[in-house]
Every structure is written in C-alpha cells, then in structure tokens.
Amino acid sequence: MSLEQILEGIPRGSADEALAREVNFETLPAHIAVIMDGNGRWAAQRHLPRVEGHRAGIESVRAVVETSARLGIRVLTLYAFSVENWKRPAAEVGMLMTLLKRYLRLELDTLNRNNIRFAVIGRTDELAPDVLDELAAGQEATAQNTGMLFNIALNYGGRAEIVDAARRAIEAGVAPAELDERRFSEFLYTAGQPDPDLLIRTSGEMRVSNFLLWQIAYAEIWVTDTLWPDFRRRHLLEAVLAYQKRDRRYGGIKPAAALSR
Ligand code: IPE
Ligand code: IPE
Ligand code: MG
C-alpha cells in the first residue's frame, strides 16, 4: 500500500527497514509470480525427509503474502504444484495437499484482515474432493476482499493452460479472424489480470518449469540461490529493488538511444 504499511511490520533499524525505504512505490510490479523451489534440498541439507522442507516453506509463503500485500502488489501468484509434480511419490503428493489445506484453513483470518482475495489457477477439476472443498471455502470466504489478489497455481501447467484456453475459445465460438492476443488471453486462467512484471525463482534453477508460459512473455526474471524455506521479506524486497533497476524495453530501444536516433 505504502511505505507506512510496510514499515509497520518491520523492526526499526533493521536491514529490512533500509531495503523498504529504497522501494519506489510509483513503479511497483503490478503482478509478482514466484516459482517456490528448493524445499527438498533444504530438508536434505538437514538430513530431514523432503516433507519437512515443504512444511518449513509455509512460513515463507506467509512472509511473501504479507509483504506483497503491505507493499501494494495487485496480484501475487505462487506456483505450488505443477501438472508434472504427480510424478513424485504418492506420500509426498499427499502431504503437499494436506499442507495446502491446513495452510488455507489457518490463514483465512490473516487473508481477510489484509483484504486479500484468494483464487486458484490450474486444472482444478483433477484435484481430490477434499482439496476442492477447502479451495472453494477459501475463495468464498475472501471473495468480498478488494486488496491483493493471491493466486495459487495448483495442478498448473503453462501448456495445459494454453490448450484449455484454445478449447474454451473454440467452445465460445470465436471466429478465427476475431482471435488475436488480447482476445485469446481472455480464455486463460488469469483472464483480466495484469501479466507478471516480475518472476522470482528460488534455489538457483535457471528454468521456468512450465509456469505461466503465455503471461511471462516480458516478465523480468530474478533468480536467487536461496532455498524456498529460507526466503523471507528481505529477499522479496531485494527482488523488487532489482526489478526497479531493470531497463524494460519490450523490443523497443532505450529512451536515451531514441533521442540520439
Ligand atoms: C518446491 O520444492 C516445492 C514443489 C515443487 C511442490 P521441491 O520439492 O521441488 O524441492 P527440490 O527442488 O527438490 O529441492
Ligand atoms: C517447479 O518446481 C514447480 C513448483 C514450484 C510447483 P519443480 O521442482 O517441480 O521443477 P523442476 O522439476 O526442477 O523443473
Ligand atoms: Mg524442485
């Protein structure tokens, strides 16, 4: 929302405060998307089972959701489970779903207090009924909120989304001549939302892993070696500050170069 909002939650004199004071609130990313990665490696470093990494990662989710809302980010999308993640052992998949349900139930009050609207993107029809119930309850309970939109990408795949959008466009009877990029984007899960300006990936992996393929066409990518369970407010502020130093050209040329043309 503002510097005051973000400073409210930060200890005076801390390094986070100094970072927050550097943020330009006029040029915030409208949409931040995060590939939360490295939970398994975090656990392995501690000789713990992988699920302990997922459990620890919930604290990072809390920190990022709260910090984003306080900054005044319009949309935050967290990649929680990909269509490819079903390849993992059933016990790990089950635990991820259990943690997600628990997170939603415990966080509803906080989401409401921060005026955050919750939504899910992905092939939700393939999820188990108990997970669907919890997701529906979360969306319903926060539907009236007018602040940040918090998307969880669950059973999400970028290619699957594009195929689903194409199917929906055909079903809606869109004529080929009518179909352009703007019209097509209305059939994506993120219809009506701004595209991510900033894409964050943790754990140092330099790939997009089938995340928001259409929407990240011109996103600024910021990769950190920090593993997801260690990611905190400081890292998000660092990402936003790095983003604000980028020179976004969208295929054009720098304004200075334009002057000397
Ligand atoms: C991210 O951490 C969580 C999900 C993909 C659900 P990982 O579980 O992928 O952790 P690493 O990449 O194996 O360390
Ligand atoms: C990407 O992480 C998916 C999520 C964060 C949900 P993965 O760990 O599944 O990606 P890869 O396998 O390293 O590409
Ligand atoms: Mg991973």
mmCIF file with all atom_site columns, C-alpha atoms and ligand atoms in Angstrom, residues 35-37 41 79-82 85 88 201 205 207 209, ligand 2:
data_model
loop_
_atom_site.group_PDB
_atom_site.id
_atom_site.type_symbol
_atom_site.label_atom_id
_atom_site.label_alt_id
_atom_site.label_comp_id
_atom_site.label_asym_id
_atom_site.label_entity_id
_atom_site.label_seq_id
_atom_site.pdbx_PDB_ins_code
_atom_site.Cartn_x
_atom_site.Cartn_y
_atom_site.Cartn_z
_atom_site.occupancy
_atom_site.B_iso_or_equiv
_atom_site.pdbx_formal_charge
_atom_site.auth_seq_id
_atom_site.auth_comp_id
_atom_site.auth_asym_id
_atom_site.auth_atom_id
_atom_site.pdbx_PDB_model_num
ATOM   1  C CA . ILE A 1 35  ? 8.383  -20.457 -8.511  1.00 0.00 ? 35  ILE A CA 1
ATOM   2  C CA . MET A 1 36  ? 8.861  -21.712 -4.969  1.00 0.00 ? 36  MET A CA 1
ATOM   3  C CA . ASP A 1 37  ? 11.679 -24.222 -5.335  1.00 0.00 ? 37  ASP A CA 1
ATOM   4  C CA . ARG A 1 41  ? 17.194 -29.649 -0.897  1.00 0.00 ? 41  ARG A CA 1
ATOM   5  C CA . TYR A 1 79  ? 3.444  -21.961 -8.000  1.00 0.00 ? 79  TYR A CA 1
ATOM   6  C CA . ALA A 1 80  ? 2.501  -24.655 -5.508  1.00 0.00 ? 80  ALA A CA 1
ATOM   7  C CA . PHE A 1 81  ? 2.029  -27.800 -7.626  1.00 0.00 ? 81  PHE A CA 1
ATOM   8  C CA . SER A 1 82  ? 2.644  -28.425 -11.305 1.00 0.00 ? 82  SER A CA 1
ATOM   9  C CA . ASN A 1 85  ? 4.531  -32.941 -9.861  1.00 0.00 ? 85  ASN A CA 1
ATOM   10 C CA . ARG A 1 88  ? 6.514  -37.670 -7.234  1.00 0.00 ? 88  ARG A CA 1
ATOM   11 C CA . ARG A 1 201 ? 12.614 -18.403 -8.793  1.00 0.00 ? 201 ARG A CA 1
ATOM   12 C CA . GLU A 1 205 ? 17.452 -23.127 -11.061 1.00 0.00 ? 205 GLU A CA 1
ATOM   13 C CA . ARG A 1 207 ? 14.278 -22.562 -15.906 1.00 0.00 ? 207 ARG A CA 1
ATOM   14 C CA . SER A 1 209 ? 9.259  -25.289 -15.465 1.00 0.00 ? 209 SER A CA 1
HETATM 15 C C1 . IPE B 2 .   ? 8.515  -26.168 -10.146 1.00 0.00 ? 2   IPE B C1 1
HETATM 16 O O1 . IPE B 2 .   ? 9.385  -26.835 -9.326  1.00 0.00 ? 2   IPE B O1 1
HETATM 17 C C2 . IPE B 2 .   ? 7.101  -26.427 -9.721  1.00 0.00 ? 2   IPE B C2 1
HETATM 18 C C3 . IPE B 2 .   ? 6.694  -25.764 -8.499  1.00 0.00 ? 2   IPE B C3 1
HETATM 19 C C4 . IPE B 2 .   ? 7.392  -24.887 -7.837  1.00 0.00 ? 2   IPE B C4 1
HETATM 20 C C5 . IPE B 2 .   ? 5.378  -26.132 -8.027  1.00 0.00 ? 2   IPE B C5 1
HETATM 21 P P1 . IPE B 2 .   ? 9.906  -28.303 -9.681  1.00 0.00 ? 2   IPE B P1 1
HETATM 22 O O2 . IPE B 2 .   ? 10.886 -28.662 -8.640  1.00 0.00 ? 2   IPE B O2 1
HETATM 23 O O3 . IPE B 2 .   ? 8.766  -29.220 -9.884  1.00 0.00 ? 2   IPE B O3 1
HETATM 24 O O4 . IPE B 2 .   ? 10.588 -28.048 -11.093 1.00 0.00 ? 2   IPE B O4 1
HETATM 25 P P2 . IPE B 2 .   ? 11.763 -28.806 -11.825 1.00 0.00 ? 2   IPE B P2 1
HETATM 26 O O5 . IPE B 2 .   ? 11.415 -30.271 -11.828 1.00 0.00 ? 2   IPE B O5 1
HETATM 27 O O6 . IPE B 2 .   ? 13.014 -28.531 -11.043 1.00 0.00 ? 2   IPE B O6 1
HETATM 28 O O7 . IPE B 2 .   ? 11.814 -28.210 -13.181 1.00 0.00 ? 2   IPE B O7 1
#
